[in-house]
């Protein structure tokens, strides 16, 4: 099985982290290709960022179309996810979508922890969009951040452990999501210091994508009518070829 | 006061309808400029369409930046709305956002009527996003449509009246929204045949935009840090200049 | 355009504040008449107060019937609002209703700040009634108050700024409502000290009432059957004349 | 134990029905006094009616203050209920409040059946206000009604049985509320024809009021500060004496 | 009237407390029989405990079938409640169900206070199950507990008063539930120290059960088809005899 | 990887279906053991059935403890699920839980189709418990059923296809769950006749269980204090050994 993992921002060091985390989570026999969005922004933090990261993500998905059995959008907030689900013939999962579902299966109420509160509005919109707000015990986020997204996971590891503990002890979380593409791969490192399951969105998305490939046959979707999309790169427009 | 009205699809005949409806609703002294999205799709019906219509809408908004006091995104579903609110210094309203709020002020529960059920998933997501689902009495939509978006208002007028009546009598709607950019300007025509207020999103958005201009001083937003956005037209990237 | 603004309590100094704030917000050409409830209580703080302020508000609305194009009920909690909407042929808006809708258009989540926590139960009921609780980031209110309602705005200005800041920083509010008739006109004064849009219910109601007058033609409502209401002042009973 | 039952409309024949139903439901030793609102309207059907019925109900409650251990507001919609709970030292229950709680204890989901759809908006507001909408399986109501409220129960008995059956079979109701003051006493008559428990609001309110008298000691409420209410009958104003 | 009160845990000293509280709340002429679950666990604190307490509770109910007019499941969390409602011909109430409904009738928003936070997940599930979460102002619970359940009420009385005050002052509770079977009978003792009504689930359940006996005639339920249940004590299996 | 699949009812022919469906869905290398509940009822249709099926399911899980890496409770309604999650050291999934999550990942809104409406109340409770009601487009169920649970899938196949189509066309479902243990394995058979993904709970649970095994390390849970459970079979009591 081949899974394409798209980092929706343009920071290659984050893509590297994500690729490593994805490979660590994948089953034997699953091949992971991790790619960086071909354009856009170095970090996705706001609703506007989320919007422009959508076509950038679609471009990456379209460029390799036919060469993967499932895809993962590895940006917490899931830019382009609904469009990709409509336009592609294979299962597509966002890492926040996957994290919410996995956490809900691992505990009645899950907390969401991340490195900076700037992400909270986008994360709240995303949680509401997926309909799992009733299962969320609350958010715990760190202070403003303006450093290297590829290094924040290590720099803020102790803070994140403390936020996880607050989520468990004060909010009643029975599972905790470490949210944000730049934190990919951190969960197994911090897990021994947190008393409930720690969920990494990238790992969850890879495992759940493997699961869905077996469940949703590619032929399930009907053919679409071809339509002409202008103003976007040819590979994006090709998604509208029908 | 100058209000820019952006048709998020690329069909000029729809832009013409929208412009006419906007001017009819505007107060004396308000100047309306109606523009067509510079690229994208001729009709926005799906979640994927909604995503790609976002940057197209931003491009139109960015190209005239500084030349309007408020902006209206005249596509039911409000593509690009949250991004535009973040990136621009003037009030921006979507026609579905405006229709939901206006209808809620005109009746305890509002119905949503449109020409084709294909729009329903996008409309439901949009309603949920604006948080006004508790005030909605339900949707009533027509059959599949593949004709000219610029003519559907007249062609399906009788059907729409019948759907409005069902909304009032069976769903208990106390106001009804005629939803969809291609229906702009139809509400005043059909109003005499419907026993509750009929809301046109374009008209509502123009009136509410006029109202907001007086309420939200342009200086209220802080400066943003400049960031480099790649892969989009220069005018879109310029929105990230800070 | 003529807008009648009714202060639902009997304190003339509050009516004066409200009238000044309403005139400052009104468009050129809009004439504001601000009146005090002809009977009732000097301050509306509880659910019982809210109920008895309803007929008092209706009495003020009925006494000037036919002499205004829209009406504003200038008491946070909106006493008599639903009845007035049913009984009058012109748009009627409450200042809390207007504040909630305006704030929701100015920010994804809005905070509500007021001078005394005694108002919170009435405000929460009101928010739930308007269905916008999903958009509210939370309440921040001051300590008990027993002074002159006409002076509380100035006396508690610094406290209110502090509560606004807590709403933004701790609750994630992207717009803040300064709630309560006695705070009318304070928002523009405090706005420079708060980093997000500050919403004054009276100003919002005046602007939105201007907007609705253009949207809802007076003829939209059907005639009602005349009914005999006993035990209330003749002007209130006249609202049931059909 | 003495329970005052107030019919919030001015139709004595409805008061008689309510009094009979209340006495049939009361425990041995409970004394029922049923009174008609001293002023107001002959039938409460709209939100405006609901508002003016509030002070009328308070007047009836105030006139007999000190002569009852609990009170029931026998008008579906519960006019004046929150005010009465605040102002009186004894338990006060509305018949819709009581019906919703009793039905929720008798079945997981309850249906609401009444003689005319005109009541639906008021009933829906009332259900939402009490917070029990998640337990409601839906409304089933008859056509417009303009006859004698004192006779509608018998005239529409067969229709009501049919609506109850639809509620059970199509909506999944596990208990059904026969809603509306004019239907007082009908439930035991129709019960043999309906396969789930039928709830009469008046009966439920009397039984639950008896229950609450034993639970909430009169001394539980603190003293209030006296305040001057103008423009209402002296007995209403006396409720503000502190 | 005879009411069977079942303590779902196996601690006789708790049963004694519950029996005393039930008798203190019962009307003259009501006979209370309090019994201990015949098997199971000494204290019910987790979701697993809740499950196994269900058949234990059914066994106690089945063993005395036909010898009571209503039953109360005196364990906060209501183990076995839905099954008992289905299988028995008399009204059955859980003490959390009763407490939620009684508190909602005594105040717009109720707080929930208990001796240990370990109970919170089970209580939250229970509150959500009964659909009254919109009326709950929040939970306030004490630290871990591992002592004698029969003595915790007295040992933690001062802590509980403090938690009640926080619920009123910080959460806005207008009534407070003292939650947990081991706290039965404590509410009247602490009531003088708390400014809002204090609700004891056992007392509420007894009073409400008395109320329901008069409302729901035993014949209302249809006959069930007999089915063979294996693996449980004969008295439980007998509940499936039809 | 070894997955234990427990049929919570006592019908071996249903267990056989479930085992076949589970093996068909499992990845290469996954070993499925399908077992029948050692006691209980031949079909689980009511809330009471659900309760007694809980300990029966725990008994099956406990009897093979240590011999599987994950467990699936193969009864739509998920009896015993929360208890099993608490008491076992491996991931446990219910087939309704798995179906809801899988369907939500395959479509924005999912429909639920089953062979008999008798199951609806239990399914609705289950959906609400998992918090995914906002994603559900509605239920479509067949008429009463009293035949052989092992044969109902084939007997009602045409009816189920028709219900699936109604769910898609009238309710807007973008994925449909074929709900109920007795329908295990039917989804792939009917899939060619339904235009959206068809979800089989058993298959979904097996695939998602495989995914979770990789995500939640066995050591994540803390040790519990040993407690004495009486009145249940020794293997159930052993789950409380700590």
PDB file of C-alpha atoms in Angstrom, chain B residues 1 25 82 85 91-93 97-98 100-102 104-108 128-132 134-135 191 194-200 203-205 207-217 220-222, chain C residues 1 25 82 85 91-93 97-98 100-102 104-108 128-132 134-135 191 194-200 203-205 207-217 220-222:
ATOM      1  CA  UNK B   1     -19.873  54.847   0.714  1.00  0.00           C
ATOM      2  CA  UNK B  25     -30.960  47.536  -2.155  1.00  0.00           C
ATOM      3  CA  UNK B  82     -13.002  34.119   6.851  1.00  0.00           C
ATOM      4  CA  UNK B  85     -12.215  39.153   7.175  1.00  0.00           C
ATOM      5  CA  UNK B  91     -15.951  44.906   6.834  1.00  0.00           C
ATOM      6  CA  UNK B  92     -16.562  41.914   4.577  1.00  0.00           C
ATOM      7  CA  UNK B  93     -19.866  40.050   4.519  1.00  0.00           C
ATOM      8  CA  UNK B  97     -23.953  35.114   6.376  1.00  0.00           C
ATOM      9  CA  UNK B  98     -26.007  38.246   5.743  1.00  0.00           C
ATOM     10  CA  UNK B 100     -28.956  34.150   7.896  1.00  0.00           C
ATOM     11  CA  UNK B 101     -28.583  37.138  10.225  1.00  0.00           C
ATOM     12  CA  UNK B 102     -31.209  39.258   8.466  1.00  0.00           C
ATOM     13  CA  UNK B 104     -33.098  35.688  12.053  1.00  0.00           C
ATOM     14  CA  UNK B 105     -33.949  39.305  12.857  1.00  0.00           C
ATOM     15  CA  UNK B 106     -37.116  39.136  10.734  1.00  0.00           C
ATOM     16  CA  UNK B 107     -38.510  35.845  12.074  1.00  0.00           C
ATOM     17  CA  UNK B 108     -37.822  33.369  14.878  1.00  0.00           C
ATOM     18  CA  UNK B 128     -23.365  25.310  10.664  1.00  0.00           C
ATOM     19  CA  UNK B 129     -20.235  27.422  10.265  1.00  0.00           C
ATOM     20  CA  UNK B 130     -22.193  30.597  11.047  1.00  0.00           C
ATOM     21  CA  UNK B 131     -23.769  28.923  14.082  1.00  0.00           C
ATOM     22  CA  UNK B 132     -27.359  29.768  13.174  1.00  0.00           C
ATOM     23  CA  UNK B 134     -30.818  26.512  15.752  1.00  0.00           C
ATOM     24  CA  UNK B 135     -32.796  29.243  13.982  1.00  0.00           C
ATOM     25  CA  UNK B 191     -42.541  38.606  -2.259  1.00  0.00           C
ATOM     26  CA  UNK B 194     -45.269  34.529  -0.149  1.00  0.00           C
ATOM     27  CA  UNK B 195     -46.896  35.304   3.226  1.00  0.00           C
ATOM     28  CA  UNK B 196     -43.665  35.946   5.193  1.00  0.00           C
ATOM     29  CA  UNK B 197     -40.625  38.161   4.554  1.00  0.00           C
ATOM     30  CA  UNK B 198     -38.458  36.905   1.689  1.00  0.00           C
ATOM     31  CA  UNK B 199     -34.745  37.517   2.162  1.00  0.00           C
ATOM     32  CA  UNK B 200     -32.332  38.083  -0.739  1.00  0.00           C
ATOM     33  CA  UNK B 203     -29.719  42.824  -0.722  1.00  0.00           C
ATOM     34  CA  UNK B 204     -29.233  41.791   2.917  1.00  0.00           C
ATOM     35  CA  UNK B 205     -25.462  41.881   2.564  1.00  0.00           C
ATOM     36  CA  UNK B 207     -27.726  46.776   3.771  1.00  0.00           C
ATOM     37  CA  UNK B 208     -25.817  45.065   6.579  1.00  0.00           C
ATOM     38  CA  UNK B 209     -22.472  46.119   5.118  1.00  0.00           C
ATOM     39  CA  UNK B 210     -23.694  49.717   5.188  1.00  0.00           C
ATOM     40  CA  UNK B 211     -24.630  49.192   8.820  1.00  0.00           C
ATOM     41  CA  UNK B 212     -21.283  47.670   9.789  1.00  0.00           C
ATOM     42  CA  UNK B 213     -19.239  50.415   8.159  1.00  0.00           C
ATOM     43  CA  UNK B 214     -20.609  52.774  10.751  1.00  0.00           C
ATOM     44  CA  UNK B 215     -19.955  50.365  13.605  1.00  0.00           C
ATOM     45  CA  UNK B 216     -16.424  49.049  13.081  1.00  0.00           C
ATOM     46  CA  UNK B 217     -13.770  51.726  12.740  1.00  0.00           C
ATOM     47  CA  UNK B 220      -9.682  48.548  15.082  1.00  0.00           C
ATOM     48  CA  UNK B 221      -7.400  45.848  13.691  1.00  0.00           C
ATOM     49  CA  UNK B 222      -3.769  45.629  14.688  1.00  0.00           C
TER      50      UNK B 222
ATOM     51  CA  UNK C   1     -36.160  57.587   8.362  1.00  0.00           C
ATOM     52  CA  UNK C  25     -24.663  55.996  15.373  1.00  0.00           C
ATOM     53  CA  UNK C  82     -41.117  39.069  20.432  1.00  0.00           C
ATOM     54  CA  UNK C  85     -42.294  41.996  16.427  1.00  0.00           C
ATOM     55  CA  UNK C  91     -39.046  46.247  12.128  1.00  0.00           C
ATOM     56  CA  UNK C  92     -38.282  46.097  15.842  1.00  0.00           C
ATOM     57  CA  UNK C  93     -34.844  45.198  17.175  1.00  0.00           C
ATOM     58  CA  UNK C  97     -30.315  40.932  19.581  1.00  0.00           C
ATOM     59  CA  UNK C  98     -28.546  43.594  17.513  1.00  0.00           C
ATOM     60  CA  UNK C 100     -25.190  39.550  19.150  1.00  0.00           C
ATOM     61  CA  UNK C 101     -25.721  39.669  15.381  1.00  0.00           C
ATOM     62  CA  UNK C 102     -23.340  42.581  14.800  1.00  0.00           C
ATOM     63  CA  UNK C 104     -21.035  37.696  15.132  1.00  0.00           C
ATOM     64  CA  UNK C 105     -20.440  39.485  11.829  1.00  0.00           C
ATOM     65  CA  UNK C 106     -17.356  41.248  13.217  1.00  0.00           C
ATOM     66  CA  UNK C 107     -15.661  38.208  14.798  1.00  0.00           C
ATOM     67  CA  UNK C 108     -16.041  34.446  14.881  1.00  0.00           C
ATOM     68  CA  UNK C 128     -29.943  31.317  24.292  1.00  0.00           C
ATOM     69  CA  UNK C 129     -33.241  32.725  23.052  1.00  0.00           C
ATOM     70  CA  UNK C 130     -31.528  34.331  20.070  1.00  0.00           C
ATOM     71  CA  UNK C 131     -29.714  31.068  19.309  1.00  0.00           C
ATOM     72  CA  UNK C 132     -26.243  32.579  19.128  1.00  0.00           C
ATOM     73  CA  UNK C 134     -22.427  28.802  19.806  1.00  0.00           C
ATOM     74  CA  UNK C 135     -20.753  32.063  18.794  1.00  0.00           C
ATOM     75  CA  UNK C 191     -12.405  51.258  21.803  1.00  0.00           C
ATOM     76  CA  UNK C 194      -9.271  47.245  23.443  1.00  0.00           C
ATOM     77  CA  UNK C 195      -7.599  45.292  20.612  1.00  0.00           C
ATOM     78  CA  UNK C 196     -10.786  43.950  18.972  1.00  0.00           C
ATOM     79  CA  UNK C 197     -14.025  45.616  17.814  1.00  0.00           C
ATOM     80  CA  UNK C 198     -16.179  46.830  20.709  1.00  0.00           C
ATOM     81  CA  UNK C 199     -19.911  46.560  20.083  1.00  0.00           C
ATOM     82  CA  UNK C 200     -22.469  48.941  21.616  1.00  0.00           C
ATOM     83  CA  UNK C 203     -25.459  51.761  18.086  1.00  0.00           C
ATOM     84  CA  UNK C 204     -25.717  48.290  16.535  1.00  0.00           C
ATOM     85  CA  UNK C 205     -29.500  48.323  16.838  1.00  0.00           C
ATOM     86  CA  UNK C 207     -27.589  50.720  12.255  1.00  0.00           C
ATOM     87  CA  UNK C 208     -29.241  47.327  11.811  1.00  0.00           C
ATOM     88  CA  UNK C 209     -32.718  48.856  12.068  1.00  0.00           C
ATOM     89  CA  UNK C 210     -31.789  51.214   9.238  1.00  0.00           C
ATOM     90  CA  UNK C 211     -30.674  48.171   7.258  1.00  0.00           C
ATOM     91  CA  UNK C 212     -33.856  46.190   7.909  1.00  0.00           C
ATOM     92  CA  UNK C 213     -36.175  49.034   6.950  1.00  0.00           C
ATOM     93  CA  UNK C 214     -34.906  48.682   3.423  1.00  0.00           C
ATOM     94  CA  UNK C 215     -35.247  44.903   3.449  1.00  0.00           C
ATOM     95  CA  UNK C 216     -38.663  44.176   4.925  1.00  0.00           C
ATOM     96  CA  UNK C 217     -41.535  45.963   3.194  1.00  0.00           C
ATOM     97  CA  UNK C 220     -45.239  41.795   4.259  1.00  0.00           C
ATOM     98  CA  UNK C 221     -47.357  40.944   7.313  1.00  0.00           C
ATOM     99  CA  UNK C 222     -50.939  39.769   6.927  1.00  0.00           C
TER     100      UNK C 222
END
